[in-house]
């Protein structure tokens, strides 16, 4: 089924002024009977070290199998932007993103990966996963 006007009813960010926001919006999944993978990726994520205030740069990858809802990509972009001046350890950021995305969508399966650029010679990769329906994860593996 194609996008319906009712799919837009709860979207308040798309088509509006852009500014950082922790609000993640979602729209209905029109193919909930099918397990299919959605992947969002950006290499432009930034946050800052909570101790030094130095910038940290990362590639963020989100892969999921939706259930009834799909995250709206502009709200996700603004969500990521909201971390730009926030001090946080890499592990905390990725787990918070996972929690927020699960709350917004309640997906069958989701994995959030942060690949942080080396600082002090050490790169960090953090992966956090939530599984509601193991069959969904297995179907897209």
GROMACS .gro file of N, CA and C in nm:
model
  423
    1UNK      N    1   0.085  -0.117   0.000
    1UNK     CA    2   0.000   0.000   0.000
    1UNK      C    3   0.089   0.124   0.000
    2UNK      N    4   0.056   0.222  -0.076
    2UNK     CA    5   0.135   0.344  -0.089
    2UNK      C    6   0.105   0.440   0.027
    3UNK      N    7   0.190   0.540   0.043
    3UNK     CA    8   0.173   0.638   0.150
    3UNK      C    9   0.035   0.702   0.144
    4UNK      N   10  -0.029   0.708   0.258
    4UNK     CA   11  -0.162   0.765   0.270
    4UNK      C   12  -0.154   0.901   0.340
    5UNK      N   13  -0.249   0.992   0.314
    5UNK     CA   14  -0.249   1.120   0.384
    5UNK      C   15  -0.249   1.104   0.537
    6UNK      N   16  -0.310   1.000   0.586
    6UNK     CA   17  -0.314   0.978   0.731
    6UNK      C   18  -0.175   0.946   0.787
    7UNK      N   19  -0.082   0.901   0.701
    7UNK     CA   20   0.054   0.873   0.746
    7UNK      C   21   0.125   0.999   0.793
    8UNK      N   22   0.079   1.113   0.745
    8UNK     CA   23   0.145   1.240   0.775
    8UNK      C   24   0.088   1.310   0.898
    9UNK      N   25  -0.023   1.261   0.950
    9UNK     CA   26  -0.095   1.330   1.057
    9UNK      C   27  -0.013   1.359   1.181
   10UNK      N   28   0.075   1.267   1.223
   10UNK     CA   29   0.150   1.285   1.347
   10UNK      C   30   0.290   1.338   1.326
   11UNK      N   31   0.324   1.375   1.203
   11UNK     CA   32   0.457   1.428   1.174
   11UNK      C   33   0.456   1.579   1.188
   12UNK      N   34   0.530   1.631   1.284
   12UNK     CA   35   0.532   1.775   1.310
   12UNK      C   36   0.662   1.841   1.269
   13UNK      N   37   0.764   1.762   1.235
   13UNK     CA   38   0.896   1.816   1.204
   13UNK      C   39   0.918   1.827   1.053
   14UNK      N   40   0.877   1.726   0.977
   14UNK     CA   41   0.900   1.723   0.833
   14UNK      C   42   0.837   1.845   0.767
   15UNK      N   43   0.916   1.915   0.685
   15UNK     CA   44   0.866   2.033   0.615
   15UNK      C   45   0.864   2.159   0.699
   16UNK      N   46   0.921   2.153   0.818
   16UNK     CA   47   0.924   2.269   0.908
   16UNK      C   48   1.068   2.315   0.929
   17UNK      N   49   1.084   2.421   1.007
   17UNK     CA   50   1.216   2.475   1.040
   17UNK      C   51   1.303   2.368   1.105
   18UNK      N   52   1.431   2.369   1.071
   18UNK     CA   53   1.523   2.270   1.125
   18UNK      C   54   1.599   2.327   1.244
   19UNK      N   55   1.597   2.253   1.353
   19UNK     CA   56   1.678   2.285   1.470
   19UNK      C   57   1.698   2.156   1.548
   20UNK      N   58   1.804   2.147   1.628
   20UNK     CA   59   1.829   2.024   1.702
   20UNK      C   60   1.710   1.986   1.790
   21UNK      N   61   1.681   1.856   1.797
   21UNK     CA   62   1.566   1.810   1.875
   21UNK      C   63   1.586   1.665   1.917
   22UNK      N   64   1.544   1.632   2.036
   22UNK     CA   65   1.548   1.493   2.083
   22UNK      C   66   1.419   1.419   2.047
   23UNK      N   67   1.329   1.484   1.975
   23UNK     CA   68   1.201   1.423   1.939
   23UNK      C   69   1.216   1.336   1.814
   24UNK      N   70   1.194   1.208   1.830
   24UNK     CA   71   1.192   1.116   1.716
   24UNK      C   72   1.048   1.090   1.676
   25UNK      N   73   1.018   1.111   1.549
   25UNK     CA   74   0.883   1.086   1.499
   25UNK      C   75   0.881   0.960   1.413
   26UNK      N   76   0.765   0.901   1.405
   26UNK     CA   77   0.748   0.778   1.327
   26UNK      C   78   0.618   0.785   1.249
   27UNK      N   79   0.613   0.708   1.141
   27UNK     CA   80   0.491   0.698   1.062
   27UNK      C   81   0.457   0.550   1.045
   28UNK      N   82   0.335   0.520   1.004
   28UNK     CA   83   0.293   0.379   0.995
   28UNK      C   84   0.370   0.299   0.890
   29UNK      N   85   0.398   0.176   0.925
   29UNK     CA   86   0.457   0.080   0.832
   29UNK      C   87   0.343   0.021   0.750
   30UNK      N   88   0.345   0.039   0.620
   30UNK     CA   89   0.238  -0.011   0.533
   30UNK      C   90   0.259  -0.156   0.491
   31UNK      N   91   0.370  -0.217   0.535
   31UNK     CA   92   0.395  -0.359   0.504
   31UNK      C   93   0.439  -0.433   0.630
   32UNK      N   94   0.359  -0.428   0.736
   32UNK     CA   95   0.402  -0.490   0.862
   32UNK      C   96   0.409  -0.642   0.857
   33UNK      N   97   0.348  -0.703   0.757
   33UNK     CA   98   0.351  -0.849   0.746
   33UNK      C   99   0.483  -0.900   0.688
   34UNK      N  100   0.567  -0.808   0.641
   34UNK     CA  101   0.693  -0.845   0.575
   34UNK      C  102   0.810  -0.799   0.661
   35UNK      N  103   0.906  -0.888   0.679
   35UNK     CA  104   1.031  -0.850   0.746
   35UNK      C  105   1.124  -0.791   0.641
   36UNK      N  106   1.156  -0.664   0.653
   36UNK     CA  107   1.251  -0.600   0.563
   36UNK      C  108   1.338  -0.505   0.643
   37UNK      N  109   1.462  -0.492   0.601
   37UNK     CA  110   1.561  -0.413   0.673
   37UNK      C  111   1.560  -0.269   0.622
   38UNK      N  112   1.563  -0.176   0.716
   38UNK     CA  113   1.582  -0.034   0.687
   38UNK      C  114   1.716   0.004   0.748
   39UNK      N  115   1.800   0.075   0.673
   39UNK     CA  116   1.929   0.118   0.724
   39UNK      C  117   1.944   0.268   0.707
   40UNK      N  118   1.980   0.335   0.815
   40UNK     CA  119   2.010   0.477   0.815
   40UNK      C  120   2.158   0.491   0.849
   41UNK      N  121   2.228   0.579   0.780
   41UNK     CA  122   2.371   0.595   0.807
   41UNK      C  123   2.415   0.738   0.782
   42UNK      N  124   2.502   0.786   0.869
   42UNK     CA  125   2.564   0.917   0.849
   42UNK      C  126   2.707   0.912   0.899
   43UNK      N  127   2.793   0.985   0.831
   43UNK     CA  128   2.932   0.997   0.875
   43UNK      C  129   2.956   1.134   0.938
   44UNK      N  130   2.849   1.206   0.968
   44UNK     CA  131   2.860   1.344   1.016
   44UNK      C  132   2.819   1.362   1.161
   45UNK      N  133   2.818   1.255   1.240
   45UNK     CA  134   2.778   1.265   1.380
   45UNK      C  135   2.890   1.327   1.463
   46UNK      N  136   2.852   1.418   1.552
   46UNK     CA  137   2.948   1.475   1.647
   46UNK      C  138   2.884   1.487   1.785
   47UNK      N  139   2.968   1.467   1.883
   47UNK     CA  140   2.936   1.497   2.022
   47UNK      C  141   3.067   1.546   2.083
   48UNK      N  142   3.071   1.569   2.212
   48UNK     CA  143   3.197   1.612   2.273
   48UNK      C  144   3.230   1.524   2.393
   49UNK      N  145   3.359   1.517   2.422
   49UNK     CA  146   3.405   1.442   2.539
   49UNK      C  147   3.349   1.510   2.664
   50UNK      N  148   3.288   1.433   2.755
   50UNK     CA  149   3.229   1.495   2.874
   50UNK      C  150   3.333   1.553   2.970
   51UNK      N  151   3.458   1.513   2.955
   51UNK     CA  152   3.563   1.561   3.045
   51UNK      C  153   3.639   1.680   2.986
   52UNK      N  154   3.678   1.667   2.859
   52UNK     CA  155   3.765   1.769   2.798
   52UNK      C  156   3.689   1.868   2.710
   53UNK      N  157   3.569   1.830   2.664
   53UNK     CA  158   3.495   1.914   2.571
   53UNK      C  159   3.545   1.904   2.429
   54UNK      N  160   3.644   1.818   2.403
   54UNK     CA  161   3.696   1.801   2.268
   54UNK      C  162   3.592   1.729   2.182
   55UNK      N  163   3.586   1.764   2.053
   55UNK     CA  164   3.486   1.701   1.967
   55UNK      C  165   3.520   1.556   1.935
   56UNK      N  166   3.418   1.476   1.926
   56UNK     CA  167   3.428   1.338   1.881
   56UNK      C  168   3.344   1.324   1.755
   57UNK      N  169   3.396   1.256   1.656
   57UNK     CA  170   3.330   1.238   1.528
   57UNK      C  171   3.305   1.090   1.507
   58UNK      N  172   3.191   1.056   1.446
   58UNK     CA  173   3.159   0.915   1.427
   58UNK      C  174   3.069   0.895   1.306
   59UNK      N  175   3.074   0.772   1.259
   59UNK     CA  176   2.974   0.723   1.164
   59UNK      C  177   2.871   0.647   1.247
   60UNK      N  178   2.746   0.681   1.228
   60UNK     CA  179   2.636   0.614   1.298
   60UNK      C  180   2.558   0.533   1.196
   61UNK      N  181   2.535   0.406   1.229
   61UNK     CA  182   2.455   0.318   1.145
   61UNK      C  183   2.340   0.264   1.230
   62UNK      N  184   2.221   0.273   1.176
   62UNK     CA  185   2.103   0.216   1.241
   62UNK      C  186   2.039   0.122   1.140
   63UNK      N  187   2.028  -0.004   1.177
   63UNK     CA  188   1.961  -0.103   1.093
   63UNK      C  189   1.847  -0.162   1.175
   64UNK      N  190   1.729  -0.172   1.114
   64UNK     CA  191   1.616  -0.226   1.189
   64UNK      C  192   1.514  -0.293   1.097
   65UNK      N  193   1.432  -0.377   1.160
   65UNK     CA  194   1.314  -0.434   1.096
   65UNK      C  195   1.196  -0.377   1.172
   66UNK      N  196   1.119  -0.296   1.103
   66UNK     CA  197   1.007  -0.228   1.170
   66UNK      C  198   0.894  -0.326   1.200
   67UNK      N  199   0.811  -0.285   1.294
   67UNK     CA  200   0.687  -0.358   1.321
   67UNK      C  201   0.575  -0.269   1.268
   68UNK      N  202   0.517  -0.189   1.350
   68UNK     CA  203   0.406  -0.104   1.307
   68UNK      C  204   0.449   0.038   1.268
   69UNK      N  205   0.572   0.079   1.306
   69UNK     CA  206   0.616   0.216   1.281
   69UNK      C  207   0.754   0.219   1.218
   70UNK      N  208   0.779   0.329   1.144
   70UNK     CA  209   0.907   0.357   1.080
   70UNK      C  210   0.952   0.495   1.125
   71UNK      N  211   1.080   0.508   1.160
   71UNK     CA  212   1.128   0.638   1.204
   71UNK      C  213   1.135   0.733   1.084
   72UNK      N  214   1.094   0.855   1.105
   72UNK     CA  215   1.097   0.957   1.000
   72UNK      C  216   1.239   1.014   0.996
   73UNK      N  217   1.301   1.015   0.878
   73UNK     CA  218   1.444   1.043   0.868
   73UNK      C  219   1.484   1.186   0.906
   74UNK      N  220   1.401   1.286   0.879
   74UNK     CA  221   1.439   1.422   0.918
   74UNK      C  222   1.441   1.435   1.069
   75UNK      N  223   1.346   1.374   1.136
   75UNK     CA  224   1.347   1.381   1.283
   75UNK      C  225   1.472   1.311   1.336
   76UNK      N  226   1.516   1.204   1.270
   76UNK     CA  227   1.638   1.135   1.310
   76UNK      C  228   1.760   1.224   1.289
   77UNK      N  229   1.764   1.295   1.177
   77UNK     CA  230   1.874   1.388   1.149
   77UNK      C  231   1.882   1.495   1.257
   78UNK      N  232   1.769   1.554   1.295
   78UNK     CA  233   1.767   1.658   1.397
   78UNK      C  234   1.800   1.600   1.535
   79UNK      N  235   1.760   1.475   1.556
   79UNK     CA  236   1.794   1.404   1.679
   79UNK      C  237   1.946   1.391   1.691
   80UNK      N  238   2.010   1.347   1.582
   80UNK     CA  239   2.156   1.334   1.583
   80UNK      C  240   2.222   1.469   1.607
   81UNK      N  241   2.170   1.572   1.545
   81UNK     CA  242   2.223   1.709   1.558
   81UNK      C  243   2.219   1.752   1.704
   82UNK      N  244   2.120   1.706   1.779
   82UNK     CA  245   2.104   1.750   1.919
   82UNK      C  246   2.221   1.705   2.008
   83UNK      N  247   2.301   1.611   1.961
   83UNK     CA  248   2.418   1.565   2.037
   83UNK      C  249   2.543   1.649   2.013
   84UNK      N  250   2.538   1.740   1.919
   84UNK     CA  251   2.657   1.813   1.874
   84UNK      C  252   2.736   1.878   1.988
   85UNK      N  253   2.668   1.938   2.083
   85UNK     CA  254   2.736   2.006   2.193
   85UNK      C  255   2.721   1.931   2.325
   86UNK      N  256   2.672   1.809   2.319
   86UNK     CA  257   2.646   1.731   2.439
   86UNK      C  258   2.767   1.646   2.476
   87UNK      N  259   2.806   1.654   2.601
   87UNK     CA  260   2.916   1.573   2.650
   87UNK      C  261   2.868   1.434   2.685
   88UNK      N  262   2.926   1.333   2.622
   88UNK     CA  263   2.881   1.196   2.649
   88UNK      C  264   2.988   1.097   2.607
   89UNK      N  265   3.001   0.990   2.684
   89UNK     CA  266   3.087   0.881   2.644
   89UNK      C  267   3.023   0.807   2.527
   90UNK      N  268   3.105   0.753   2.441
   90UNK     CA  269   3.056   0.685   2.320
   90UNK      C  270   2.957   0.574   2.352
   91UNK      N  271   2.988   0.494   2.452
   91UNK     CA  272   2.902   0.383   2.490
   91UNK      C  273   2.765   0.431   2.536
   92UNK      N  274   2.763   0.542   2.608
   92UNK     CA  275   2.637   0.597   2.656
   92UNK      C  276   2.552   0.650   2.541
   93UNK      N  277   2.617   0.719   2.447
   93UNK     CA  278   2.545   0.775   2.332
   93UNK      C  279   2.474   0.666   2.253
   94UNK      N  280   2.545   0.560   2.220
   94UNK     CA  281   2.487   0.456   2.136
   94UNK      C  282   2.373   0.385   2.207
   95UNK      N  283   2.390   0.355   2.335
   95UNK     CA  284   2.283   0.290   2.410
   95UNK      C  285   2.162   0.381   2.428
   96UNK      N  286   2.184   0.510   2.444
   96UNK     CA  287   2.072   0.606   2.453
   96UNK      C  288   1.998   0.613   2.320
   97UNK      N  289   2.071   0.615   2.210
   97UNK     CA  290   2.007   0.615   2.078
   97UNK      C  291   1.921   0.491   2.061
   98UNK      N  292   1.974   0.376   2.098
   98UNK     CA  293   1.897   0.253   2.087
   98UNK      C  294   1.768   0.263   2.169
   99UNK      N  295   1.780   0.306   2.293
   99UNK     CA  296   1.662   0.319   2.380
   99UNK      C  297   1.557   0.413   2.319
  100UNK      N  298   1.603   0.527   2.268
  100UNK     CA  299   1.510   0.626   2.211
  100UNK      C  300   1.443   0.574   2.084
  101UNK      N  301   1.518   0.505   2.000
  101UNK     CA  302   1.460   0.449   1.877
  101UNK      C  303   1.361   0.337   1.908
  102UNK      N  304   1.393   0.254   2.005
  102UNK     CA  305   1.300   0.148   2.046
  102UNK      C  306   1.172   0.210   2.099
  103UNK      N  307   1.185   0.315   2.179
  103UNK     CA  308   1.066   0.381   2.233
  103UNK      C  309   0.980   0.442   2.122
  104UNK      N  310   1.044   0.501   2.023
  104UNK     CA  311   0.971   0.568   1.914
  104UNK      C  312   0.903   0.470   1.819
  105UNK      N  313   0.965   0.352   1.797
  105UNK     CA  314   0.915   0.261   1.693
  105UNK      C  315   0.869   0.125   1.742
  106UNK      N  316   0.925   0.075   1.850
  106UNK     CA  317   0.900  -0.062   1.895
  106UNK      C  318   0.923  -0.161   1.780
  107UNK      N  319   1.045  -0.161   1.723
  107UNK     CA  320   1.072  -0.247   1.607
  107UNK      C  321   1.086  -0.394   1.646
  108UNK      N  322   1.075  -0.481   1.546
  108UNK     CA  323   1.101  -0.623   1.568
  108UNK      C  324   1.246  -0.643   1.611
  109UNK      N  325   1.337  -0.572   1.543
  109UNK     CA  326   1.481  -0.584   1.569
  109UNK      C  327   1.547  -0.452   1.531
  110UNK      N  328   1.649  -0.412   1.608
  110UNK     CA  329   1.724  -0.292   1.575
  110UNK      C  330   1.865  -0.304   1.629
  111UNK      N  331   1.958  -0.251   1.551
  111UNK     CA  332   2.098  -0.246   1.593
  111UNK      C  333   2.151  -0.106   1.562
  112UNK      N  334   2.212  -0.043   1.661
  112UNK     CA  335   2.274   0.088   1.645
  112UNK      C  336   2.425   0.069   1.661
  113UNK      N  337   2.499   0.118   1.563
  113UNK     CA  338   2.645   0.107   1.565
  113UNK      C  339   2.705   0.246   1.554
  114UNK      N  340   2.801   0.274   1.640
  114UNK     CA  341   2.878   0.397   1.634
  114UNK      C  342   3.024   0.363   1.609
  115UNK      N  343   3.079   0.414   1.501
  115UNK     CA  344   3.220   0.393   1.469
  115UNK      C  345   3.287   0.529   1.487
  116UNK      N  346   3.351   0.545   1.602
  116UNK     CA  347   3.409   0.674   1.640
  116UNK      C  348   3.551   0.686   1.587
  117UNK      N  349   3.581   0.804   1.530
  117UNK     CA  350   3.714   0.828   1.476
  117UNK      C  351   3.818   0.818   1.587
  118UNK      N  352   3.936   0.772   1.553
  118UNK     CA  353   4.042   0.763   1.653
  118UNK      C  354   4.074   0.899   1.714
  119UNK      N  355   4.093   0.897   1.844
  119UNK     CA  356   4.143   1.014   1.916
  119UNK      C  357   4.243   0.959   2.015
  120UNK      N  358   4.363   1.013   2.015
  120UNK     CA  359   4.468   0.957   2.098
  120UNK      C  360   4.513   0.822   2.046
  121UNK      N  361   4.490   0.797   1.916
  121UNK     CA  362   4.534   0.674   1.854
  121UNK      C  363   4.440   0.556   1.869
  122UNK      N  364   4.327   0.576   1.936
  122UNK     CA  365   4.234   0.464   1.959
  122UNK      C  366   4.097   0.498   1.902
  123UNK      N  367   4.051   0.411   1.812
  123UNK     CA  368   3.915   0.422   1.762
  123UNK      C  369   3.824   0.334   1.847
  124UNK      N  370   3.699   0.371   1.855
  124UNK     CA  371   3.603   0.293   1.934
  124UNK      C  372   3.483   0.262   1.846
  125UNK      N  373   3.441   0.135   1.849
  125UNK     CA  374   3.320   0.092   1.780
  125UNK      C  375   3.226   0.037   1.886
  126UNK      N  376   3.106   0.093   1.892
  126UNK     CA  377   3.005   0.051   1.990
  126UNK      C  378   2.884   0.000   1.913
  127UNK      N  379   2.835  -0.120   1.950
  127UNK     CA  380   2.716  -0.178   1.889
  127UNK      C  381   2.618  -0.214   1.999
  128UNK      N  382   2.496  -0.170   1.983
  128UNK     CA  383   2.389  -0.204   2.079
  128UNK      C  384   2.271  -0.256   1.999
  129UNK      N  385   2.208  -0.361   2.051
  129UNK     CA  386   2.103  -0.431   1.976
  129UNK      C  387   1.984  -0.459   2.067
  130UNK      N  388   1.866  -0.455   2.006
  130UNK     CA  389   1.741  -0.490   2.073
  130UNK      C  390   1.668  -0.590   1.984
  131UNK      N  391   1.624  -0.699   2.043
  131UNK     CA  392   1.551  -0.801   1.967
  131UNK      C  393   1.416  -0.824   2.034
  132UNK      N  394   1.310  -0.795   1.960
  132UNK     CA  395   1.174  -0.828   2.005
  132UNK      C  396   1.127  -0.956   1.938
  133UNK      N  397   1.163  -0.973   1.809
  133UNK     CA  398   1.120  -1.088   1.730
  133UNK      C  399   1.243  -1.149   1.664
  134UNK      N  400   1.292  -1.259   1.719
  134UNK     CA  401   1.415  -1.320   1.666
  134UNK      C  402   1.400  -1.358   1.519
  135UNK      N  403   1.284  -1.402   1.477
  135UNK     CA  404   1.263  -1.439   1.336
  135UNK      C  405   1.289  -1.322   1.243
  136UNK      N  406   1.258  -1.200   1.286
  136UNK     CA  407   1.281  -1.082   1.203
  136UNK      C  408   1.430  -1.061   1.183
  137UNK      N  409   1.508  -1.072   1.289
  137UNK     CA  410   1.653  -1.058   1.278
  137UNK      C  411   1.710  -1.165   1.185
  138UNK      N  412   1.666  -1.287   1.202
  138UNK     CA  413   1.716  -1.396   1.121
  138UNK      C  414   1.677  -1.380   0.974
  139UNK      N  415   1.561  -1.323   0.948
  139UNK     CA  416   1.514  -1.307   0.810
  139UNK      C  417   1.597  -1.208   0.731
  140UNK      N  418   1.657  -1.109   0.797
  140UNK     CA  419   1.734  -1.006   0.726
  140UNK      C  420   1.884  -1.020   0.746
  141UNK      N  421   1.926  -1.123   0.815
  141UNK     CA  422   2.069  -1.143   0.843
  141UNK      C  423   2.145  -1.175   0.717
   0.00000   0.00000   0.00000
